[in-house]
XYZ file of C-alpha atoms in Angstrom:
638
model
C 171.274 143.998 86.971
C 169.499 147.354 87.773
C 165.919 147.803 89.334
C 164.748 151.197 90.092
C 162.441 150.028 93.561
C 160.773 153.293 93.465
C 158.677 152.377 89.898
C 157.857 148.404 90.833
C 155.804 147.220 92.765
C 155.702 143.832 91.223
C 158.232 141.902 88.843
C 157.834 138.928 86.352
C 154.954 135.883 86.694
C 153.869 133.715 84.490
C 150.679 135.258 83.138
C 147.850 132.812 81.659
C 144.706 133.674 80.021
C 141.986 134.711 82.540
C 138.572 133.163 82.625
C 135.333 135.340 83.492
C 135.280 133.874 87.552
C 137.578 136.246 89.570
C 138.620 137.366 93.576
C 136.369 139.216 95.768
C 138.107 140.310 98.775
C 135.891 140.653 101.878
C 136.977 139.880 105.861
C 138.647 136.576 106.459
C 139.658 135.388 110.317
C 141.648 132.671 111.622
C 144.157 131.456 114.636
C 146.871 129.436 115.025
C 148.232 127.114 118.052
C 151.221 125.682 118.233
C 151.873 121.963 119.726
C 155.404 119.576 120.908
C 154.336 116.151 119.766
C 156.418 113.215 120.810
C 157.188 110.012 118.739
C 154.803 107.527 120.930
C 155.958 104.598 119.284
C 157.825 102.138 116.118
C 156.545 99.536 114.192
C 158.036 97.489 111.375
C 155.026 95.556 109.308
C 157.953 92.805 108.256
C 157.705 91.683 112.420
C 154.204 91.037 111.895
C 153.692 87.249 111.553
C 149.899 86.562 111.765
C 147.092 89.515 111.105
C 143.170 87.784 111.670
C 142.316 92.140 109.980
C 139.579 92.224 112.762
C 136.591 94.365 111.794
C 133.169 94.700 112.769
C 130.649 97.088 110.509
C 127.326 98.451 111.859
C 125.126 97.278 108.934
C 121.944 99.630 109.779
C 124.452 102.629 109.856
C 125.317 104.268 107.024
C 127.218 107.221 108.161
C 129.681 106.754 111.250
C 129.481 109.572 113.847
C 127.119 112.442 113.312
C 123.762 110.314 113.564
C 121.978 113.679 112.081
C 124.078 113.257 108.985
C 122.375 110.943 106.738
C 118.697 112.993 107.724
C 120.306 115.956 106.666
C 122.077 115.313 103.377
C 118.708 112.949 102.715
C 116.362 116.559 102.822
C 118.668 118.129 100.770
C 119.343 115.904 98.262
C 114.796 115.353 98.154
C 115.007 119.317 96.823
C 117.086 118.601 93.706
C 114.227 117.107 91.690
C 111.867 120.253 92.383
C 114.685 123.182 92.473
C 114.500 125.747 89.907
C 118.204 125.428 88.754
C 120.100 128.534 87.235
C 122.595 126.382 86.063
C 124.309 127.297 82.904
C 125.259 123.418 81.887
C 122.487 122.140 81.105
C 121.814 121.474 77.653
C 124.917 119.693 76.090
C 127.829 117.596 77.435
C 131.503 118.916 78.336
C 132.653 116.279 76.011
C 130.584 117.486 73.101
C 130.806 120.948 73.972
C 134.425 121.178 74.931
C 136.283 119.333 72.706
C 137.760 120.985 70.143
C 139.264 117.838 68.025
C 138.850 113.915 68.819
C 141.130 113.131 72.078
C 141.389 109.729 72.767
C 141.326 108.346 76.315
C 144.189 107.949 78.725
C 146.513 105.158 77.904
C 147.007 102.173 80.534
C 149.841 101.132 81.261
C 149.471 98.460 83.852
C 146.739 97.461 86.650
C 146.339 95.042 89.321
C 143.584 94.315 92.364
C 144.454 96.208 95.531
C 143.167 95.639 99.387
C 140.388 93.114 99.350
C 137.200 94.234 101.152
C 136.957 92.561 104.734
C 133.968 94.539 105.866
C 134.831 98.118 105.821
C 132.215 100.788 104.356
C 132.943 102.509 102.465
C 136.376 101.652 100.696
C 137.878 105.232 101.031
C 140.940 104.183 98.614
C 144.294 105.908 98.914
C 147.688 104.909 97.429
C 151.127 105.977 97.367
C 154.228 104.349 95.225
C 157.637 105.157 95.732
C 160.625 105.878 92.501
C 161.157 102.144 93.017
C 157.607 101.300 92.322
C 156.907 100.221 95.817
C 152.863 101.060 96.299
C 151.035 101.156 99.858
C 147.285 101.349 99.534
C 144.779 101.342 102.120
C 140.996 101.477 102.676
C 138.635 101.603 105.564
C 140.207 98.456 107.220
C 143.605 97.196 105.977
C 147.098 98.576 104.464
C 148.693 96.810 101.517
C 152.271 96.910 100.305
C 152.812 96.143 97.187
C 155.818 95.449 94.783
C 155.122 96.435 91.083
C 158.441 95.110 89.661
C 157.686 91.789 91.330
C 154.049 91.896 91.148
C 153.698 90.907 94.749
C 152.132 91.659 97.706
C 154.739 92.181 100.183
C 151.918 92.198 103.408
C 148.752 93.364 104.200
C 147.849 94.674 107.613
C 144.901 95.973 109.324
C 144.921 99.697 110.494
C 144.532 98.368 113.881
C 147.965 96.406 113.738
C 150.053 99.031 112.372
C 149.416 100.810 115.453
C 148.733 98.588 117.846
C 151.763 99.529 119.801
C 149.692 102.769 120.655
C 148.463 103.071 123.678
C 145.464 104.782 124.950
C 144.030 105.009 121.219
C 140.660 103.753 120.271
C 140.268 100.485 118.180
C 138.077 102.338 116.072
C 139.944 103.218 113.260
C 139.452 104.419 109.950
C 139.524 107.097 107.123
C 143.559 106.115 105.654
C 144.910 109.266 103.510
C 148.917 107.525 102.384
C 151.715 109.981 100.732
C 155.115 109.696 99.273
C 157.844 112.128 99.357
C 160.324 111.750 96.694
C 162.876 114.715 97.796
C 163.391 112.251 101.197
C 161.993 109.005 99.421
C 159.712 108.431 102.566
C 156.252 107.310 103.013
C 153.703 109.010 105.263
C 150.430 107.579 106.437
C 147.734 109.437 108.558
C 144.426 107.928 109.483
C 142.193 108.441 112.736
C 141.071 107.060 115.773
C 137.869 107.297 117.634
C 134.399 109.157 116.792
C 134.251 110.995 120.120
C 136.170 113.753 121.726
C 137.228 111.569 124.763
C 139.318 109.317 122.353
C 139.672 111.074 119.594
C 143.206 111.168 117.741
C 144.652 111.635 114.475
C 147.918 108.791 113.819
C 150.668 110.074 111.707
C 153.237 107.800 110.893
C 156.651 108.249 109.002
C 158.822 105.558 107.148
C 162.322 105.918 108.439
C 163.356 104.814 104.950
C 162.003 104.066 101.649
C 161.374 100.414 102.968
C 157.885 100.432 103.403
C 158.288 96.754 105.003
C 161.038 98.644 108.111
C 160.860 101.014 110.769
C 158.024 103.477 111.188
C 157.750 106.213 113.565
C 154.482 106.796 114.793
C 152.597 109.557 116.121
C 149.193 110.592 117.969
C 147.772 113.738 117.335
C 144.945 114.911 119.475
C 141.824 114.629 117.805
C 140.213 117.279 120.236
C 142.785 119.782 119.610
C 140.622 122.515 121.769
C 139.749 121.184 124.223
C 135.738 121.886 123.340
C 134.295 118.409 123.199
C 134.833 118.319 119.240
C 136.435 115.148 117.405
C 138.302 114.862 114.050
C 136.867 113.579 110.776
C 137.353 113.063 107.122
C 141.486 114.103 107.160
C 143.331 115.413 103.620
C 147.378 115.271 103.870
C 149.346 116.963 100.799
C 153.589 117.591 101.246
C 155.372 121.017 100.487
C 159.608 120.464 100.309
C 159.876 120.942 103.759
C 156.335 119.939 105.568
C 153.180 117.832 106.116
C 149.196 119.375 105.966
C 146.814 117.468 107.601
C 143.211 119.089 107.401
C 140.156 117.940 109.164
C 136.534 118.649 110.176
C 136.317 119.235 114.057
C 132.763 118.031 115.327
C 131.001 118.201 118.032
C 129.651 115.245 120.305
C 126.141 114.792 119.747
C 123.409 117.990 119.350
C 122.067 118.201 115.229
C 123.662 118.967 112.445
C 123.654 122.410 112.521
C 125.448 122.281 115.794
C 127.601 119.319 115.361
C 130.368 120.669 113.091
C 132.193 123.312 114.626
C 135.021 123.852 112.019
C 137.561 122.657 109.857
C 141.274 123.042 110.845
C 144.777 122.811 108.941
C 147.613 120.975 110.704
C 151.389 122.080 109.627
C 153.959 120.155 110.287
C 157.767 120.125 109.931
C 158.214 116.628 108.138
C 161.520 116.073 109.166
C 161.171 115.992 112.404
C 158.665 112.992 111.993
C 161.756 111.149 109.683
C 163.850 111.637 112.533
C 161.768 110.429 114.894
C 161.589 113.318 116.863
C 158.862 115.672 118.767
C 157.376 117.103 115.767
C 156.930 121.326 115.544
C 153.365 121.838 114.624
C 151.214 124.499 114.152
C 146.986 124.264 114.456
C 145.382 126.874 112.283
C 141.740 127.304 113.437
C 138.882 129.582 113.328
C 138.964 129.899 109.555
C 136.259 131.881 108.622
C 135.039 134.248 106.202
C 132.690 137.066 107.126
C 132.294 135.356 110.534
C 131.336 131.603 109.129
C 133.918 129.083 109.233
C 134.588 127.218 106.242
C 134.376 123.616 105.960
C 135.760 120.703 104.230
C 139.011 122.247 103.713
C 141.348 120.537 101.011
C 145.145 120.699 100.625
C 146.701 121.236 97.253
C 149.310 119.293 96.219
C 152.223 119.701 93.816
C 152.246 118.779 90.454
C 154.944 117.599 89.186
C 157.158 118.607 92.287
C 156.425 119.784 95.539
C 155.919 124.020 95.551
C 156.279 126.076 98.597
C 157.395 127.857 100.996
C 153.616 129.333 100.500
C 150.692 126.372 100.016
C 147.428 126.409 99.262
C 143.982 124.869 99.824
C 140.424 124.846 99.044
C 137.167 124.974 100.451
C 133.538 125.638 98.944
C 129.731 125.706 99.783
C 129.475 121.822 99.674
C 125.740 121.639 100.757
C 124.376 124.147 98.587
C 122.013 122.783 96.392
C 123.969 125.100 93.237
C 126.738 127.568 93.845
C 129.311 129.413 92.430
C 131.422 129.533 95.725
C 135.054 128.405 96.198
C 137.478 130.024 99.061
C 141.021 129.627 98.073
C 143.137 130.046 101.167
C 146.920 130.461 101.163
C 149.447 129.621 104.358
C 152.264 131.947 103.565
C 155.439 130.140 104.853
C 157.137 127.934 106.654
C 156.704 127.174 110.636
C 160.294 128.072 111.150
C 160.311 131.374 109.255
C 157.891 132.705 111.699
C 155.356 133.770 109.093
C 152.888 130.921 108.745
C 150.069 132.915 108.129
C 147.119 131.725 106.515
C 144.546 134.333 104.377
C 141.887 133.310 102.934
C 140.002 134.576 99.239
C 136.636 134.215 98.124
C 136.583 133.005 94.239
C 133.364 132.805 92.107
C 133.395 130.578 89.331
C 131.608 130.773 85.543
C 129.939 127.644 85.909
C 128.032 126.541 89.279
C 128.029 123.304 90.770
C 125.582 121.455 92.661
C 125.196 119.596 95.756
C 124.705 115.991 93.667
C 121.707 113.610 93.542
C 122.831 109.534 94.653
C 123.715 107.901 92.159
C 121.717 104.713 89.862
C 123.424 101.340 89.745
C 121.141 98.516 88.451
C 118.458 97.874 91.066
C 116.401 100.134 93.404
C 119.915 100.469 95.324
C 121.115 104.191 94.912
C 124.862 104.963 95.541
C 125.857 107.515 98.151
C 127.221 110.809 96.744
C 127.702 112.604 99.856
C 127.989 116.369 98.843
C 130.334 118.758 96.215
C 133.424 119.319 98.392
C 136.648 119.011 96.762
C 138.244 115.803 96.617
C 141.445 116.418 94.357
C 143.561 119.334 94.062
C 147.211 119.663 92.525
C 149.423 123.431 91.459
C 151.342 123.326 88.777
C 152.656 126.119 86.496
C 151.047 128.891 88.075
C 147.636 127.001 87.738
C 145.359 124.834 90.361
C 143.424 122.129 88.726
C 140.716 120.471 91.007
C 137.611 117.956 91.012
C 134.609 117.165 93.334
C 131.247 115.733 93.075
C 127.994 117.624 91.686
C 124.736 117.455 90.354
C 125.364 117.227 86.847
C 122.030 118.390 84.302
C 122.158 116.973 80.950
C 119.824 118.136 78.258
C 116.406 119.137 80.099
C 113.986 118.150 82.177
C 114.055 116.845 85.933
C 114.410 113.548 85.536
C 118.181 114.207 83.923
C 119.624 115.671 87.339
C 122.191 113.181 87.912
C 125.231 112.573 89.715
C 128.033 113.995 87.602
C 131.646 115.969 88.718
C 133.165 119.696 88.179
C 137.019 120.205 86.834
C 138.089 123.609 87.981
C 141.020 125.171 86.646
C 142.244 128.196 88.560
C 144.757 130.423 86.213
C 147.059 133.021 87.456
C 146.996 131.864 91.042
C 149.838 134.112 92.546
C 148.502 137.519 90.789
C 145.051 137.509 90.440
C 143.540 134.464 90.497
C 140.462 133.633 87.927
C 138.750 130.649 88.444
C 136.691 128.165 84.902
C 134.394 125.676 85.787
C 133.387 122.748 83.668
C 130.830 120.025 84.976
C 131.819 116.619 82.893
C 129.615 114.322 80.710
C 130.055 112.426 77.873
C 127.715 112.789 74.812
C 127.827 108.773 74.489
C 127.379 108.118 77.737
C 124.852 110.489 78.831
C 123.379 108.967 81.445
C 126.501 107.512 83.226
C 126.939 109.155 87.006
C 130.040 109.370 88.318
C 131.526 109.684 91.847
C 134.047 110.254 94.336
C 137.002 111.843 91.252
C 140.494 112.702 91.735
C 143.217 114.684 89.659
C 146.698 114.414 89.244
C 149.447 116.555 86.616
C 150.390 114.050 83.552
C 152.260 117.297 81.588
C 155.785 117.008 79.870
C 156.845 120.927 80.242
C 155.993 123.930 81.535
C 153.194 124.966 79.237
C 151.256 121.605 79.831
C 148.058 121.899 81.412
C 147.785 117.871 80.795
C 146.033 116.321 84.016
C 144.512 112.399 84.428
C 141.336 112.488 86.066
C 139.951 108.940 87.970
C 136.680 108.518 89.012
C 134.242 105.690 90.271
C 131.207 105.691 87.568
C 127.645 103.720 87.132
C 124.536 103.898 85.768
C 120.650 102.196 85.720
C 122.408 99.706 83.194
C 126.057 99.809 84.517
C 127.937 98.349 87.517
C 129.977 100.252 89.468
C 133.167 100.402 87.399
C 136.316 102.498 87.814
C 137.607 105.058 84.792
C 139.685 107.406 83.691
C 139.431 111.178 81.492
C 142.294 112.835 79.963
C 142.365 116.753 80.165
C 144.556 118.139 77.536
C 144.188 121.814 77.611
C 142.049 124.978 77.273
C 138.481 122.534 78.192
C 139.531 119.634 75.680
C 138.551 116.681 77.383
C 138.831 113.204 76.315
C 135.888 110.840 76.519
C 135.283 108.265 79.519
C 137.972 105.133 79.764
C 137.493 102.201 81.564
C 140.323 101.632 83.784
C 138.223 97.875 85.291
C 134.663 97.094 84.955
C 133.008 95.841 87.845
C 130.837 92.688 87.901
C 128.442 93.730 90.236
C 125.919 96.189 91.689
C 127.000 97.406 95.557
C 124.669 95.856 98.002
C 125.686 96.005 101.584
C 123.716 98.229 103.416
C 120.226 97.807 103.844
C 119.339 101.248 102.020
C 121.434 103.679 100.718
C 124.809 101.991 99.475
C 128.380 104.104 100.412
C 130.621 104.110 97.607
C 133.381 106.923 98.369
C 134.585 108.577 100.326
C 137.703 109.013 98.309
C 139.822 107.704 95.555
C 143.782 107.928 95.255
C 145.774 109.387 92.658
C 149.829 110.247 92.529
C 151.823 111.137 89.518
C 154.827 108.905 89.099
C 157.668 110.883 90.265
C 160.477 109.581 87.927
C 158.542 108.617 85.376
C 156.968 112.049 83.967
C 153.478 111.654 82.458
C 152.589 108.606 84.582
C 149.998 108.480 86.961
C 149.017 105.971 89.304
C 145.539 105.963 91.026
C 143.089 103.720 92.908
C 139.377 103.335 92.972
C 136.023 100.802 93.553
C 134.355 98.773 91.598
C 131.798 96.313 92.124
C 132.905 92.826 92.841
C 131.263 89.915 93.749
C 132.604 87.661 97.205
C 130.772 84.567 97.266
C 127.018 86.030 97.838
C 128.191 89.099 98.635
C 127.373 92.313 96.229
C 130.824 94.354 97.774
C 133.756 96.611 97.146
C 136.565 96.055 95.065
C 139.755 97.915 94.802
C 141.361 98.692 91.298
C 145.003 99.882 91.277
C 146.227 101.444 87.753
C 148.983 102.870 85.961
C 147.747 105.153 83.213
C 149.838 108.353 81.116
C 148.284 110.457 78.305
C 147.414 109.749 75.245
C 148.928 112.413 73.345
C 152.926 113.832 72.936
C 153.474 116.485 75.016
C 154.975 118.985 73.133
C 155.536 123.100 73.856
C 154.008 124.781 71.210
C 155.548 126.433 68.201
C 157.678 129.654 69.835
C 155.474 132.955 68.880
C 157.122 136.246 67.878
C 157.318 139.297 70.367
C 154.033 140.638 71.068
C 152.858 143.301 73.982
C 150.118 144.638 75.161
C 150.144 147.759 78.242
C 146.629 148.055 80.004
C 144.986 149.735 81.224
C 145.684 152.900 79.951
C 145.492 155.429 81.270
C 146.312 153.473 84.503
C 144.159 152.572 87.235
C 144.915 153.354 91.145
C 148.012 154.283 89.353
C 149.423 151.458 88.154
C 150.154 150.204 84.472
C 151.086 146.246 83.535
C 152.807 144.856 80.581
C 152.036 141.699 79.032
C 154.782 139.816 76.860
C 155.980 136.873 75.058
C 159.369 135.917 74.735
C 160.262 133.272 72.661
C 163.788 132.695 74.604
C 165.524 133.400 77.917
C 166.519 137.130 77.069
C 167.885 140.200 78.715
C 165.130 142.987 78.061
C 165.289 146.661 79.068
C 161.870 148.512 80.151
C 161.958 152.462 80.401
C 159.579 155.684 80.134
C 160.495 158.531 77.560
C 158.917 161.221 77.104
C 157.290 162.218 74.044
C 159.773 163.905 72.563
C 162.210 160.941 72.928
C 163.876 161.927 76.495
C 164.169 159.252 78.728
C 162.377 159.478 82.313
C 162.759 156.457 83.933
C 164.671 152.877 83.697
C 162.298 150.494 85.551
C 164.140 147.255 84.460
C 166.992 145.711 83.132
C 167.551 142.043 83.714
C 166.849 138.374 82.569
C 163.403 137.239 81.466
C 161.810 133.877 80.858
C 160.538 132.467 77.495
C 156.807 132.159 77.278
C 154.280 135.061 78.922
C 155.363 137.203 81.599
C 153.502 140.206 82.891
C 155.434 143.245 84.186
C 153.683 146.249 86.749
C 155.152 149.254 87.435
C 153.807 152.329 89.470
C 153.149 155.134 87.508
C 152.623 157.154 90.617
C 155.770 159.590 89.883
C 154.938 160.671 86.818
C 152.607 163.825 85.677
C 149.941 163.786 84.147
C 150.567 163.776 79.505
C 151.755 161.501 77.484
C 154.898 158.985 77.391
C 156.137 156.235 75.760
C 156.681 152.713 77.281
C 159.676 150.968 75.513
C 160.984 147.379 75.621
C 164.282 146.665 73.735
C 167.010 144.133 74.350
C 170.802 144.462 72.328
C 169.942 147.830 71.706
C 166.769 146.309 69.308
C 163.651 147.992 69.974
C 160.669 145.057 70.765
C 157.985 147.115 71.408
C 156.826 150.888 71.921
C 153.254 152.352 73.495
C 152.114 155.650 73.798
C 150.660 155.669 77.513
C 148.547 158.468 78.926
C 148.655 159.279 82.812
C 146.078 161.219 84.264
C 145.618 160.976 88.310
């Protein structure tokens, strides 16, 4: 193989096609701090004979913590009736608008009731399930592990138990985010403790095998990580091939809103030092701002099919703004041990805005809690990010049709130059159905697939809280809403304004490509109760996944002449091939070899500096076997 360094500057990607949202680069900050944390403790949940799942709820309360919060979202959320919206979705339905031919809805494949409510608000559902179909799920009070090949429940345990070996950690506990690894067949668990800096912590525990029922090794991160009377909230874990992210809004005891959250921070941590049980290498990244104001509500993106790395990357976006076109997509370049952790940070507009979203109708004066439009779901896969969060959602005019609805981003060409589509989701038959709390997870076959599953709780004035599913096949083809389990009740807990998040969980099934497996809420009536129910379900697409029909060679060169003197190639390959690239001059001479290896099938993309050449005109040539694929005049003039 031959590569003249001198001409590239950048090899093969895959290239996609690029949406109308793009980068703008402007002055990103942040800081890291490293930390030694020992393994406080072990716990096996098959030792645990008798669990009474203790919990008390603060019925008046509807947001734990920040006592400004509710006040604050409530003023925003009174401006979406009146605001003069800009929005660009509002006169027809993704469905109707999207689709190009009839796709049917996601196909289930099996489904069973998860935790039982025992007084927690919200649920905050999150699930994990092992190769051998082993699931834990937790919400807001209690874990549950679950055989699907026995369709059993092995135990259920309160958060409290599992680490009740602890010591110094409040009782308080809350906010479960669970993970499997399949490259170690582990499960990981992380949920927090304590709503004020003095006792604030973040538990991380590690199964020392792919027993969920054995030996755990349990962890206590500090909550208060600086020191600055600030306390952890609302965590998001993902898993590269060689470490755990844990992100999480630092805020501040007491003061308003404005001064309570300080920022949000990104825990990275060598995973197999937790397996091991030993003091796990971890690195804080803080102070992540952009132009001088920190980002919040940071969100990890997880693999798709298979874990990606060394480099990961997360989200953030305006999540309070009442429409925006705002996302920040922020990249952590390696590993801890390589020395080169850094993290950078992007600013990415989108084609579509979102909205901070209205609360959602059930039936009855009862509204269901929305919170705000941060991102909730997040996977990479093929060069692409695919995400979902909440958002006002306008359908046809007027102001009484702002209603709670959800945006699918897909973010193409990630690694290159990253272009970011936004679609908000409705369905033409169900136009009025609001929808809540969604998450996302890769259901593709190959590696053209953009096939993802997304799950989301959904209601309406004449609908119960129910749980669903929508099947993304490609290009903004989306298939209609499908019931995953219908609730058979409204939500009616709290005296006013009902929770019905935070979260959902969603997982692709490791070995068993094009399953996913996801958990949600429905309504569900408990004797008198109006309360939270927890729907686990197995569910795969609809459709074969197939690659499409091979194309012949085709190549474009842009732009040319070149710009800040460089020149990029586009191709398609309809095989694994060795290609040749070279200048010649006009008259046939050759001037330069600038590559001669091994390319992929599909698109690729090729840039070359044209930096050494004079200004007139050339030839660009790509031949393989001595065949010529493809020749363009190029003219250079810098």
């Amino acid at each position: 193989m031959r590569i003249q360094n001198k001409w590239i500057t950048l090899l093969f990607s895959a290239l996609l096609v690029l949406f109308s949202g793009g980068l703008t680069k402007a002055q990103s900050t942040s800081a890291s701090k490293s930390f030694r944390i020992a393994c406080q403790t072990h716990f096996s949940p098959k030792n645990v004979k008798q669990d009474y799942l203790p919990h008390l709820q603060h019925i008046d309360s509807v947001f734990v913590g920040n006592a400004t919060y509710q006040s604050y979202l409530k003023d925003i959320k009174s401006q979406i009736s009146t605001h003069n919206y800009t929005m660009i979705h509002s006169r027809s339905s993704s469905y109707e608008r999207k689709a190009a031919n009839e796709v049917d809805t996601a196909v289930v494949v099996d489904g069973y009731e998860g935790n039982h409510y025992n007084g927690g608000i919200p649920n905050d559902n999150t699930m994990a399930i092992s190769n051998d179909g082993i699931v834990v799920s937790a919400i807001n009070t209690n874990i549950q592990f679950y055989d699907t090949q026995l369709d059993s429940v092995l135990k259920v345990i309160s958060l409290s138990k599992f680490s009740d070996t602890l010591t110094n950690v409040s009782p308080h506990q809350y906010d479960p985010k669970a993970i499997y690894d399949y490259e170690n067949d582990r499960f990981i668990l992380v949920y927090l403790a304590g709503s004020k800096s003095y006792e604030s912590n973040i538990i991380v525990a590690f199964s020392q095998s792919n027993d969920p029922m054995g030996e755990w090794n349990i962890y206590s991160l500090p909550g208060n990580p600086l020191n600055d009377t600030s306390w952890t909230d609302y965590p998001a874990i993902s898993l590269s091939h060689d470490e755990l992210f844990i992100t999480g809004n630092l805020l501040k005891d007491g003061g308003s809103w404005q001064t309570s959250f300080k920022q949000s921070v990104v825990w990275q941590i060598d995973k197999k030092t937790g397996y091991n049980g030993d003091s796990l290498t971890t690195n804080l990244h803080y102070d992540i701002a952009y132009n001088g104001k920190n980002v919040r509500n940071i969100h990890p993106v997880r693999g798709g099919n298979a874990f990606y790395g060394p480099e990961v990357y997360l989200l953030s976006n305006q999540n309070f703004a009442l429409e925006s076109d705002t996302f920040y997509l922020i990249k952590i370049e390696d590993n801890l041990s390589s020395g080169h952790a850094d993290l950078n940070l992007d600013l990415l507009l989108s084609d579509t805005k979102y909205g901070m979203p209205p609360n959602a109708h059930q039936p009855g004066s009862k509204r269901l809690a929305t919170n705000d439009a941060r991102v909730l779901g997040a996977f990479y896969q093929n060069g692409q990010i695919q995400f979902v969060g909440n958002s006002l959602n306008i359908y046809f005019d007027g102001d009484t049709n702002k209603i709670a609805g959800f945006y699918h981003g897909v973010i193409k060409d990630v690694t290159n130059s990253p272009k970011l589509h936004l679609n908000i989701y409705s369905d033409q038959n169900k136009a009025d159905m609001e929808y809540g709390y969604p998450n996302i997870s890769y259901c593709g076959l190959h590696d053209e697939s953009q096939q993802s599953l997304i799950t989301v709780d959904y209601a309406s004035k004449t609908h119960v809280p129910s749980f669903g599913s929508i099947f993304f096949e490609e290009d903004d083809t989306y298939s209609p809403l499908g019931n995953l389990y219908s609730g058979n009740t409204r939500i009616y807990i709290l005296w006013s304004l009902q929770r019905w998040g935070d979260y959902s969980g969603s997982q692709p099934k490791y070995n068993e490509p094009g399953v996913v497996w996801a958990s949600g809420t429905f309504g569900k009536k408990i004797g008198n109760k109006q309360a939270y129910g927890t729907w686990i379900a197995s569910i795969k697409s609809p459709k074969k996944d197939v690659p499409k029909a091979a194309k012949e060679f085709s190549a474009k060169a842009y732009p040319n002449p070149p710009v800040n003197e460089m020149m990029s190639v586009e191709f398609h390959l309809t095989k694994d091939e060795e290609i040749k690239i070279e200048i010649v001059s006009i008259n046939g001479q050759k001037v330069a070899d600038l590559y001669d290896a091994q390319a992929k099938a599909g698109k690729n993309v090729f840039t070359f500096s044209t930096s050494p050449l004079e200004n007139g005109l050339y030839l660009l040539r790509i031949y393989n076997n001595d065949k010529t694929l493809y020749t363009k005049k190029i003219t250079i003039v810098q």
